[in-house]
């Protein structure tokens, strides 16, 4: 006896219940045509993940309920196909509006999944473990379930019992153990687990623990796509009852991933294709490209525009943007100041030509002189300093935003995580824009990604797009004569290591010093992180690729006297 399961690894849009329902219906018809008896959709597939405070709106939940009915009605003729649909569901016995808990949650909901069979809801399972860390705040919206869910799939005189779990449930022992105790033969886990470096391996390792604890094979159905700052990479997979990897879907792409479970004595043979694992740089590149493509596409922007400086950060963002959108939807503008080096002009033009994007030059010297003239009386007798440097950045930001307003393309900012951490960026200047592509990419990783992209052409948009001199020359903001980034900051290898330890891993300055870093460098970096919180609060949303980014992961007060 063989149980064919199809995983609908799909890219849904938050709030597009009609469109999401249509995707599920189409996937169900394809899966049924291929002989599947179970179709798994990702967590909260019907409304998209994560809908955040839309969950607090009763009309939003009503629309989800209607969409579930639509899926059931339009798949009623798919005989024998069990369709697992992730969706929000009102908790039994809970009022829709509980004013006593308005400060916490208006809607009393479950993060749920329903099993549809031939037009009817057979069972509905409520997620039991609700994550409330990193980018998650599910306890704001949902109440936990408490019961196991096991549904029967009957075929040719045999029955396979499928135990259903939702994402975080599978990171704990009890839900899987309860499904096993309820008679499950196979575990099915539906998920929306955001990408960060190394997360794919962590998931497979944790699911392997569930398999070894229960002795049951496990199929893991995952979401794919970008949603604001987070990216879901797909990479659905299946593990045998011995914990060994039996198949893996592609990463960062939609797919219908077929898995066949064949009972052999007391165990199972599993047939599925296996996509290879990729390097860290490859995963990061695909995550950044998908994040840009979906943010721009799902929000309806016609294209993107960015300031091209001849430096490494804007070069990297340009390469990502072209891979995401194609050359015809990306525009670059070089805005030289009196301090722009000739090689910056040359390298910027070279890169634009390599990728075939529109390239324009708008000199900012006239505007810079006009601002200085307007402020001459106020600044009389005072030396030039960062004020004049910031004026140049703000002129550039104004020009880019004007072009964005006129033509509709979104401005992509080019600041990296090292700059966001230390405030080495100009508020209302180079921070001005709509989407911060490499906001969570440290400077040392910027260089690694640039070299990786020059060695690979994953989207066929052009080989070796970044001129070598852009990668090798010392980074500079070019806002004063002979300026270099390292004049103001520790060398990037040291800077990024301290940021990772302090900001991402919550290590104390004392422990960082004990790890071999100079106390002066540690204190400087920690101070810069602390005093620049007000800037980061005003930065555009950007793609999260580490386990802690300057976004939903980072919630520090601006006003604080704490100094450790």
Coordinates of C-alpha atoms in Angstrom, one line a residue:
X1 CA 0.0 0.0 0.0
X2 CA 1.3 3.4 -1.0
X3 CA 0.2 6.8 0.4
X4 CA 0.9 9.6 -2.1
X5 CA 1.2 13.0 -0.4
X6 CA 1.7 16.3 -2.2
X7 CA 3.2 19.4 -0.5
X8 CA 2.0 22.7 -1.9
X9 CA 5.1 24.8 -1.4
X10 CA 3.5 28.0 -2.6
X11 CA 4.0 31.8 -2.3
X12 CA 0.9 33.4 -0.8
X13 CA 0.0 37.1 -0.3
X14 CA -1.1 38.4 3.0
X15 CA -4.8 39.4 2.9
X16 CA -5.5 38.1 -0.6
X17 CA -7.8 35.4 0.6
X18 CA -9.4 35.0 -2.9
X19 CA -6.1 34.7 -4.6
X20 CA -4.7 32.4 -2.0
X21 CA -7.8 30.2 -2.1
X22 CA -7.4 30.0 -5.9
X23 CA -3.8 28.9 -5.6
X24 CA -4.9 26.1 -3.1
X25 CA -7.7 25.0 -5.4
X26 CA -5.4 24.8 -8.4
X27 CA -2.8 22.9 -6.4
X28 CA -5.4 20.5 -5.2
X29 CA -6.6 19.8 -8.8
X30 CA -3.0 19.2 -9.9
X31 CA -2.2 17.0 -6.9
X32 CA -5.4 15.0 -7.5
X33 CA -4.5 14.5 -11.1
X34 CA -1.1 13.1 -10.0
X35 CA -2.8 10.6 -7.7
X36 CA -2.2 12.3 -4.4
X37 CA -4.4 11.4 -1.5
X38 CA -3.2 14.2 0.8
X39 CA -2.4 17.8 -0.1
X40 CA -0.5 19.8 2.6
X41 CA -0.5 23.6 2.4
X42 CA 1.7 25.8 4.7
X43 CA 0.7 27.4 8.0
X44 CA -1.9 30.1 7.6
X45 CA -1.8 29.6 3.9
X46 CA -5.3 31.0 3.4
X47 CA -4.6 34.4 4.7
X48 CA -0.8 34.5 4.3
X49 CA 1.8 34.7 7.0
X50 CA 2.0 36.9 9.0
X51 CA -1.1 39.0 8.9
X52 CA -0.2 40.7 12.2
X53 CA -2.9 43.1 13.5
X54 CA -5.2 42.2 10.6
X55 CA -6.0 39.3 12.9
X56 CA -7.7 41.8 15.2
X57 CA -10.2 42.8 12.6
X58 CA -13.4 40.6 12.7
X59 CA -14.1 41.3 9.0
X60 CA -10.6 39.8 8.1
X61 CA -11.5 36.6 9.9
X62 CA -14.9 36.5 8.2
X63 CA -13.2 36.7 4.9
X64 CA -10.9 33.8 5.9
X65 CA -14.0 31.8 6.8
X66 CA -15.6 32.5 3.4
X67 CA -12.4 31.6 1.6
X68 CA -12.2 28.2 3.4
X69 CA -15.8 27.5 2.3
X70 CA -14.8 28.4 -1.3
X71 CA -11.9 25.9 -1.2
X72 CA -14.1 23.2 0.2
X73 CA -16.9 23.8 -2.4
X74 CA -14.6 23.9 -5.4
X75 CA -12.6 20.8 -4.4
X76 CA -15.7 18.7 -3.5
X77 CA -15.3 16.6 -6.7
X78 CA -11.7 15.6 -6.0
X79 CA -12.7 12.2 -4.6
X80 CA -10.4 10.8 -2.0
X81 CA -8.1 13.9 -1.6
X82 CA -7.6 15.1 1.9
X83 CA -6.7 18.9 1.7
X84 CA -5.0 20.4 4.8
X85 CA -5.5 24.1 4.8
X86 CA -3.9 26.5 7.3
X87 CA -6.1 29.4 8.4
X88 CA -7.1 31.4 11.5
X89 CA -10.2 30.1 13.3
X90 CA -12.3 31.6 16.1
X91 CA -11.8 29.7 19.3
X92 CA -14.8 27.7 20.5
X93 CA -16.7 29.5 23.3
X94 CA -14.7 32.7 22.9
X95 CA -16.4 35.9 22.1
X96 CA -15.2 37.7 19.0
X97 CA -14.6 40.9 21.0
X98 CA -13.4 40.7 24.6
X99 CA -13.1 44.3 25.8
X100 CA -11.3 43.2 29.0
X101 CA -8.4 42.0 26.9
X102 CA -8.4 44.7 24.3
X103 CA -4.8 45.7 25.3
X104 CA -3.7 42.2 24.4
X105 CA -5.9 40.9 21.7
X106 CA -9.4 41.7 20.3
X107 CA -9.9 38.5 18.3
X108 CA -9.7 35.2 20.3
X109 CA -8.4 32.9 17.6
X110 CA -6.6 29.7 17.0
X111 CA -3.8 29.3 14.5
X112 CA -5.5 26.4 12.9
X113 CA -5.5 23.9 10.1
X114 CA -8.6 22.1 8.7
X115 CA -8.7 18.8 6.9
X116 CA -11.1 19.0 3.9
X117 CA -12.5 15.9 2.2
X118 CA -14.9 16.1 -0.7
X119 CA -16.3 19.5 0.2
X120 CA -16.5 19.1 4.0
X121 CA -14.4 20.0 6.9
X122 CA -13.5 16.6 8.5
X123 CA -11.3 18.0 11.4
X124 CA -9.8 21.3 12.6
X125 CA -6.6 21.3 14.6
X126 CA -5.5 24.2 16.7
X127 CA -1.8 24.9 17.1
X128 CA -0.6 24.2 20.6
X129 CA 2.8 25.9 20.9
X130 CA 2.6 29.6 20.1
X131 CA 6.0 31.3 19.6
X132 CA 6.6 34.7 21.1
X133 CA 10.3 35.4 20.3
X134 CA 12.4 36.9 17.5
X135 CA 9.9 38.0 14.8
X136 CA 7.0 36.0 16.3
X137 CA 4.3 37.4 18.6
X138 CA 1.5 34.8 18.1
X139 CA 0.3 35.1 21.7
X140 CA -0.9 38.6 20.8
X141 CA -3.4 37.0 18.4
X142 CA -4.0 33.4 19.2
X143 CA -4.9 31.1 22.1
X144 CA -3.4 27.6 22.1
X145 CA -5.1 24.3 21.4
X146 CA -4.7 21.3 23.6
X147 CA -5.8 18.3 21.5
X148 CA -4.0 16.0 19.1
X149 CA -5.3 15.7 15.5
X150 CA -5.0 12.4 13.6
X151 CA -7.0 11.9 10.4
X152 CA -7.5 8.6 8.5
X153 CA -6.7 8.2 4.8
X154 CA -8.4 5.0 3.5
X155 CA -7.1 3.2 0.4
X156 CA -7.7 -0.2 -1.0
X157 CA -8.7 -1.7 2.3
X158 CA -5.9 -0.1 4.3
X159 CA -5.8 2.9 6.5
X160 CA -2.9 5.3 7.1
X161 CA -3.3 7.6 10.1
X162 CA -1.7 11.1 9.6
X163 CA -0.8 13.1 12.7
X164 CA -1.0 16.9 12.1
X165 CA 1.2 19.5 13.7
X166 CA 1.7 23.2 13.0
X167 CA 5.2 24.6 12.9
X168 CA 6.3 25.3 16.6
X169 CA 4.4 22.2 17.8
X170 CA 7.1 20.1 16.2
X171 CA 9.9 21.9 18.1
X172 CA 8.5 20.4 21.3
X173 CA 8.1 16.7 22.4
X174 CA 4.6 16.6 23.6
X175 CA 2.5 17.4 20.5
X176 CA 4.3 14.8 18.4
X177 CA 4.1 12.3 21.3
X178 CA 0.4 12.9 21.6
X179 CA -0.2 12.3 17.9
X180 CA 1.7 9.1 18.2
X181 CA -0.4 8.0 21.2
X182 CA -3.5 8.8 19.2
X183 CA -2.4 6.3 16.6
X184 CA -0.5 8.3 13.9
X185 CA 1.5 6.3 11.4
X186 CA 3.0 9.5 9.7
X187 CA 3.6 13.0 11.0
X188 CA 2.7 15.9 8.8
X189 CA 4.0 19.3 9.9
X190 CA 2.8 22.5 8.1
X191 CA 5.0 25.6 8.5
X192 CA 5.8 29.2 8.0
X193 CA 9.3 29.4 9.5
X194 CA 11.3 32.5 8.5
X195 CA 14.6 32.2 6.8
X196 CA 17.9 33.1 8.4
X197 CA 21.4 31.8 7.8
X198 CA 21.6 28.2 8.9
X199 CA 17.9 27.8 9.7
X200 CA 17.3 25.1 7.1
X201 CA 19.8 22.8 8.8
X202 CA 18.4 23.6 12.2
X203 CA 14.9 22.6 11.0
X204 CA 16.0 19.3 9.6
X205 CA 18.0 18.5 12.8
X206 CA 15.0 19.3 15.1
X207 CA 12.6 17.3 13.0
X208 CA 15.0 14.4 13.1
X209 CA 14.7 14.6 16.9
X210 CA 10.9 14.2 16.6
X211 CA 11.3 11.2 14.3
X212 CA 13.7 9.5 16.6
X213 CA 11.5 10.1 19.6
X214 CA 8.3 8.8 18.0
X215 CA 9.7 6.3 15.4
X216 CA 7.4 7.9 12.8
X217 CA 8.3 9.3 9.4
X218 CA 7.7 13.0 9.0
X219 CA 6.8 15.3 6.0
X220 CA 7.5 19.0 6.5
X221 CA 5.5 21.4 4.3
X222 CA 7.0 24.9 4.2
X223 CA 6.0 28.3 2.8
X224 CA 8.0 30.2 0.2
X225 CA 8.1 33.9 -0.5
X226 CA 8.8 37.3 0.9
X227 CA 6.6 39.2 3.3
X228 CA 7.9 42.7 4.4
X229 CA 11.2 42.0 6.2
X230 CA 11.0 38.2 6.4
X231 CA 11.6 35.6 3.7
X232 CA 10.4 32.0 3.6
X233 CA 12.7 29.7 1.6
X234 CA 10.5 26.6 1.0
X235 CA 12.9 23.7 1.2
X236 CA 10.1 21.3 2.3
X237 CA 11.4 17.9 3.1
X238 CA 10.6 14.4 4.3
X239 CA 12.4 12.2 6.8
X240 CA 12.2 8.4 7.1
X241 CA 11.3 6.6 10.3
X242 CA 15.0 6.3 11.0
X243 CA 15.5 10.1 10.8
X244 CA 17.4 10.0 7.5
X245 CA 16.6 12.6 4.8
X246 CA 14.4 10.9 2.2
X247 CA 13.7 13.9 0.0
X248 CA 13.9 17.7 -0.2
X249 CA 12.1 20.3 -2.3
X250 CA 13.8 23.2 -4.1
X251 CA 14.6 26.3 -2.1
X252 CA 13.3 29.8 -2.8
X253 CA 10.9 28.6 -5.5
X254 CA 7.3 27.4 -5.6
X255 CA 6.9 23.7 -6.1
X256 CA 4.5 20.8 -5.8
X257 CA 6.6 18.3 -3.9
X258 CA 5.5 14.7 -4.3
X259 CA 6.2 12.2 -1.6
X260 CA 5.2 8.5 -1.7
X261 CA 5.0 6.5 1.6
X262 CA 4.9 2.7 0.9
X263 CA 4.3 0.4 3.9
X264 CA 6.9 -2.3 4.1
X265 CA 6.3 -4.6 7.1
X266 CA 6.5 -2.5 10.2
X267 CA 8.3 0.4 8.4
X268 CA 8.1 2.7 5.4
X269 CA 9.8 3.1 2.1
X270 CA 9.8 6.8 1.0
X271 CA 10.1 8.0 -2.6
X272 CA 10.8 11.7 -3.3
X273 CA 13.3 13.8 -5.1
X274 CA 16.1 15.5 -3.2
X275 CA 17.4 19.0 -4.1
X276 CA 21.0 19.5 -3.0
X277 CA 22.0 21.7 -0.2
X278 CA 23.5 25.1 -1.2
X279 CA 26.3 27.2 0.2
X280 CA 25.6 29.9 2.7
X281 CA 26.3 32.6 0.1
X282 CA 23.9 31.0 -2.4
X283 CA 21.1 30.8 0.1
X284 CA 21.7 34.4 1.2
X285 CA 21.7 35.6 -2.4
X286 CA 18.4 33.8 -3.3
X287 CA 16.8 35.1 -0.1
X288 CA 17.8 38.7 -0.9
X289 CA 16.6 38.4 -4.5
X290 CA 13.3 36.8 -3.4
X291 CA 12.8 39.5 -0.7
X292 CA 13.3 42.3 -3.3
X293 CA 11.1 40.6 -5.9
X294 CA 8.2 40.0 -3.6
X295 CA 8.3 43.3 -1.8
X296 CA 8.2 45.2 -5.0
X297 CA 5.9 42.8 -6.8
X298 CA 3.3 42.3 -4.0
X299 CA 3.2 46.1 -3.3
X300 CA 2.7 47.0 -7.0
X301 CA 5.8 49.1 -7.7
X302 CA 6.7 49.3 -11.4
X303 CA 10.4 49.1 -10.6
X304 CA 13.3 50.2 -8.5
X305 CA 15.8 53.1 -8.4
X306 CA 19.0 53.5 -6.5
X307 CA 21.9 55.8 -6.1
X308 CA 25.0 54.1 -7.7
X309 CA 28.1 55.5 -6.0
X310 CA 30.9 53.3 -7.4
X311 CA 31.2 51.6 -4.0
X312 CA 30.6 48.0 -2.9
X313 CA 27.3 48.4 -1.2
X314 CA 25.4 50.1 -4.0
X315 CA 27.0 47.7 -6.4
X316 CA 25.8 44.7 -4.5
X317 CA 22.3 46.1 -4.2
X318 CA 22.2 46.8 -8.0
X319 CA 23.2 43.2 -8.7
X320 CA 20.5 41.9 -6.4
X321 CA 17.9 44.2 -7.9
X322 CA 18.6 43.2 -11.5
X323 CA 18.5 39.5 -10.5
X324 CA 15.2 40.1 -8.8
X325 CA 13.5 42.4 -11.4
X326 CA 15.4 42.3 -14.6
X327 CA 17.4 45.1 -16.1
X328 CA 14.4 47.0 -17.6
X329 CA 12.8 47.6 -14.2
X330 CA 16.0 49.0 -12.5
X331 CA 17.3 52.5 -12.8
X332 CA 20.5 53.9 -11.4
X333 CA 21.6 57.5 -10.7
X334 CA 25.2 58.6 -10.1
X335 CA 25.2 61.9 -8.1
X336 CA 28.8 63.1 -7.9
X337 CA 29.9 65.7 -5.4
X338 CA 33.2 67.7 -5.4
X339 CA 34.7 64.8 -3.4
X340 CA 33.7 62.0 -5.8
X341 CA 36.8 60.2 -7.1
X342 CA 37.2 59.7 -10.9
X343 CA 37.4 56.0 -10.4
X344 CA 33.9 56.0 -8.8
X345 CA 32.4 57.5 -11.9
X346 CA 34.3 55.0 -14.1
X347 CA 33.3 52.0 -12.0
X348 CA 29.7 53.0 -11.6
X349 CA 29.3 53.4 -15.4
X350 CA 31.1 50.2 -16.0
X351 CA 28.8 48.2 -13.7
X352 CA 25.6 49.8 -15.2
X353 CA 26.8 48.9 -18.7
X354 CA 27.6 45.3 -17.6
X355 CA 24.1 44.8 -16.3
X356 CA 22.4 46.9 -19.0
X357 CA 20.4 49.2 -16.7
X358 CA 19.5 52.8 -17.2
X359 CA 22.3 55.0 -15.9
X360 CA 22.0 58.8 -15.3
X361 CA 24.3 61.4 -13.7
X362 CA 23.1 64.3 -11.7
X363 CA 25.9 66.4 -10.2
X364 CA 25.1 67.8 -6.8
X365 CA 27.7 70.5 -6.6
X366 CA 25.2 73.3 -7.5
X367 CA 22.8 72.3 -4.8
X368 CA 25.6 71.8 -2.3
X369 CA 26.9 75.3 -3.0
X370 CA 23.4 76.7 -2.7
X371 CA 22.8 75.1 0.7
X372 CA 26.1 76.4 2.0
X373 CA 25.3 79.9 0.7
X374 CA 21.9 79.8 2.4
X375 CA 23.5 78.7 5.7
X376 CA 26.6 80.9 5.5
X377 CA 25.4 83.5 7.9
X378 CA 24.3 80.9 10.5
X379 CA 27.5 79.0 10.2
X380 CA 29.8 82.0 10.1
X381 CA 33.1 81.4 11.9
X382 CA 32.5 77.7 12.3
X383 CA 34.6 75.0 10.6
X384 CA 33.1 72.5 8.2
X385 CA 32.3 69.1 9.8
X386 CA 29.8 66.3 9.5
X387 CA 27.1 68.9 8.9
X388 CA 28.4 69.6 5.4
X389 CA 29.0 65.9 4.8
X390 CA 25.4 65.1 5.7
X391 CA 24.1 67.9 3.4
X392 CA 25.5 66.0 0.4
X393 CA 23.9 62.8 1.5
X394 CA 20.6 64.6 2.0
X395 CA 20.7 66.3 -1.4
X396 CA 21.1 62.8 -3.0
X397 CA 18.2 61.5 -0.9
X398 CA 16.0 64.3 -2.0
X399 CA 16.8 63.8 -5.7
X400 CA 16.2 60.0 -5.5
X401 CA 12.9 60.6 -3.7
X402 CA 11.8 63.2 -6.3
X403 CA 12.5 60.6 -9.1
X404 CA 10.6 58.0 -7.1
X405 CA 7.6 60.4 -6.7
X406 CA 7.6 61.3 -10.4
X407 CA 8.0 57.8 -11.9
X408 CA 6.6 55.5 -9.2
X409 CA 9.7 53.3 -8.7
X410 CA 10.7 52.6 -5.2
X411 CA 14.1 53.8 -3.9
X412 CA 16.3 51.0 -2.7
X413 CA 18.6 52.1 0.1
X414 CA 22.1 50.6 0.1
X415 CA 23.2 50.7 3.8
X416 CA 24.5 47.5 5.3
X417 CA 24.2 46.1 8.9
X418 CA 27.5 47.4 10.0
X419 CA 26.4 50.9 9.1
X420 CA 23.0 50.5 10.6
X421 CA 24.5 49.3 13.9
X422 CA 27.0 52.2 14.3
X423 CA 25.0 55.0 12.7
X424 CA 27.5 55.4 9.9
X425 CA 24.7 56.7 7.7
X426 CA 22.8 59.9 7.3
X427 CA 19.2 60.3 8.5
X428 CA 17.1 61.7 5.6
X429 CA 20.1 61.2 3.3
X430 CA 21.4 57.7 2.3
X431 CA 18.8 56.3 4.7
X432 CA 16.0 57.8 2.7
X433 CA 14.0 55.3 0.6
X434 CA 11.5 52.5 0.7
X435 CA 13.3 49.2 1.1
X436 CA 16.7 48.5 2.7
X437 CA 18.0 45.5 0.7
X438 CA 21.2 44.7 2.7
X439 CA 20.1 46.2 6.1
X440 CA 20.9 42.8 7.7
X441 CA 24.1 42.1 5.8
X442 CA 27.3 42.9 7.6
X443 CA 30.1 44.6 5.6
X444 CA 32.4 41.5 5.7
X445 CA 29.5 39.5 4.2
X446 CA 28.9 42.2 1.6
X447 CA 32.3 41.4 0.2
X448 CA 31.7 37.7 0.3
X449 CA 28.4 38.0 -1.5
X450 CA 30.0 40.3 -4.2
X451 CA 32.7 37.7 -4.9
X452 CA 30.1 34.9 -4.9
X453 CA 27.9 36.8 -7.4
X454 CA 30.9 37.4 -9.7
X455 CA 31.6 33.7 -9.7
X456 CA 28.0 32.7 -10.4
X457 CA 25.1 33.9 -12.6
X458 CA 22.0 32.2 -11.0
X459 CA 19.4 34.2 -12.8
X460 CA 21.1 34.6 -16.2
X461 CA 21.3 38.4 -15.9
X462 CA 25.0 38.7 -16.6
X463 CA 28.3 37.1 -15.4
X464 CA 30.9 39.0 -13.3
X465 CA 28.7 42.1 -12.9
X466 CA 30.7 43.9 -10.2
X467 CA 34.0 45.4 -11.3
X468 CA 37.0 44.0 -9.4
X469 CA 38.1 47.5 -8.3
X470 CA 34.8 48.1 -6.5
X471 CA 35.5 45.0 -4.4
X472 CA 39.2 45.7 -3.7
X473 CA 39.3 49.5 -3.1
X474 CA 39.0 50.8 0.5
X475 CA 35.3 51.7 1.2
X476 CA 34.6 55.4 1.5
X477 CA 31.5 57.6 1.8
X478 CA 33.4 60.3 -0.3
X479 CA 31.9 63.2 1.7
X480 CA 35.3 64.9 2.4
X481 CA 38.8 64.7 0.9
X482 CA 40.5 61.3 1.1
X483 CA 37.8 59.9 3.4
X484 CA 37.9 56.2 4.3
X485 CA 35.4 54.3 6.4
X486 CA 38.1 52.9 8.6
X487 CA 39.0 56.4 9.7
X488 CA 35.9 56.4 11.8
X489 CA 35.4 52.7 12.6
X490 CA 37.4 49.7 13.6
X491 CA 38.4 47.4 10.8
X492 CA 35.4 45.6 9.5
X493 CA 36.4 42.1 10.6
X494 CA 36.6 43.4 14.2
X495 CA 33.6 45.6 13.9
X496 CA 31.3 42.9 12.6
X497 CA 32.5 40.4 15.1
X498 CA 31.7 42.7 18.0
X499 CA 28.3 43.6 16.5
X500 CA 27.5 39.9 16.1
X501 CA 28.4 39.1 19.7
X502 CA 26.8 42.1 21.3
X503 CA 23.7 42.7 19.1
X504 CA 22.9 39.3 17.8
X505 CA 24.0 37.1 20.7
X506 CA 23.5 39.4 23.7
X507 CA 27.1 39.0 25.0
X508 CA 28.3 41.6 27.5
X509 CA 31.2 43.9 26.8
X510 CA 33.2 42.0 29.4
X511 CA 32.7 38.7 27.7
X512 CA 33.6 40.2 24.3
X513 CA 36.8 41.6 25.7
X514 CA 37.5 38.2 27.3
X515 CA 37.2 36.7 23.8
X516 CA 40.2 38.7 22.7
X517 CA 38.8 42.0 21.5
X518 CA 40.4 45.3 22.5
X519 CA 38.3 47.0 25.2
X520 CA 38.5 50.4 23.4
X521 CA 37.0 48.8 20.3
X522 CA 34.3 47.1 22.2
X523 CA 33.3 50.2 24.1
X524 CA 33.3 52.3 21.0
X525 CA 31.1 49.9 19.1
X526 CA 28.7 49.3 21.9
X527 CA 28.3 53.1 22.4
X528 CA 27.6 53.6 18.8
X529 CA 25.0 50.9 18.7
X530 CA 23.3 52.5 21.8
X531 CA 23.3 56.1 20.7
X532 CA 22.0 55.4 17.1
X533 CA 18.8 53.7 18.0
X534 CA 16.9 56.9 17.1
X535 CA 18.2 56.6 13.5
X536 CA 17.3 52.9 13.1
X537 CA 13.7 53.6 14.2
X538 CA 13.4 55.8 11.1
X539 CA 15.1 53.5 8.7
X540 CA 13.2 51.6 5.9
X541 CA 12.1 48.1 6.4
X542 CA 14.7 45.6 5.2
X543 CA 15.3 41.9 4.5
X544 CA 16.1 39.8 7.6
X545 CA 18.8 37.1 6.9
X546 CA 20.2 36.6 10.4
X547 CA 18.6 35.3 13.5
X548 CA 18.5 38.9 14.9
X549 CA 18.0 41.9 12.6
X550 CA 17.4 45.5 13.3
X551 CA 13.7 45.0 12.8
X552 CA 11.1 43.1 14.8
X553 CA 13.9 41.1 16.5
X554 CA 15.4 44.3 18.0
X555 CA 13.2 46.2 20.5
X556 CA 15.4 48.5 22.5
X557 CA 14.3 51.9 24.0
X558 CA 15.7 55.1 22.5
X559 CA 15.7 56.8 25.9
X560 CA 17.7 54.7 28.3
X561 CA 20.5 55.2 30.9
X562 CA 21.6 51.6 30.9
X563 CA 25.2 51.3 29.7
X564 CA 26.3 47.7 29.9

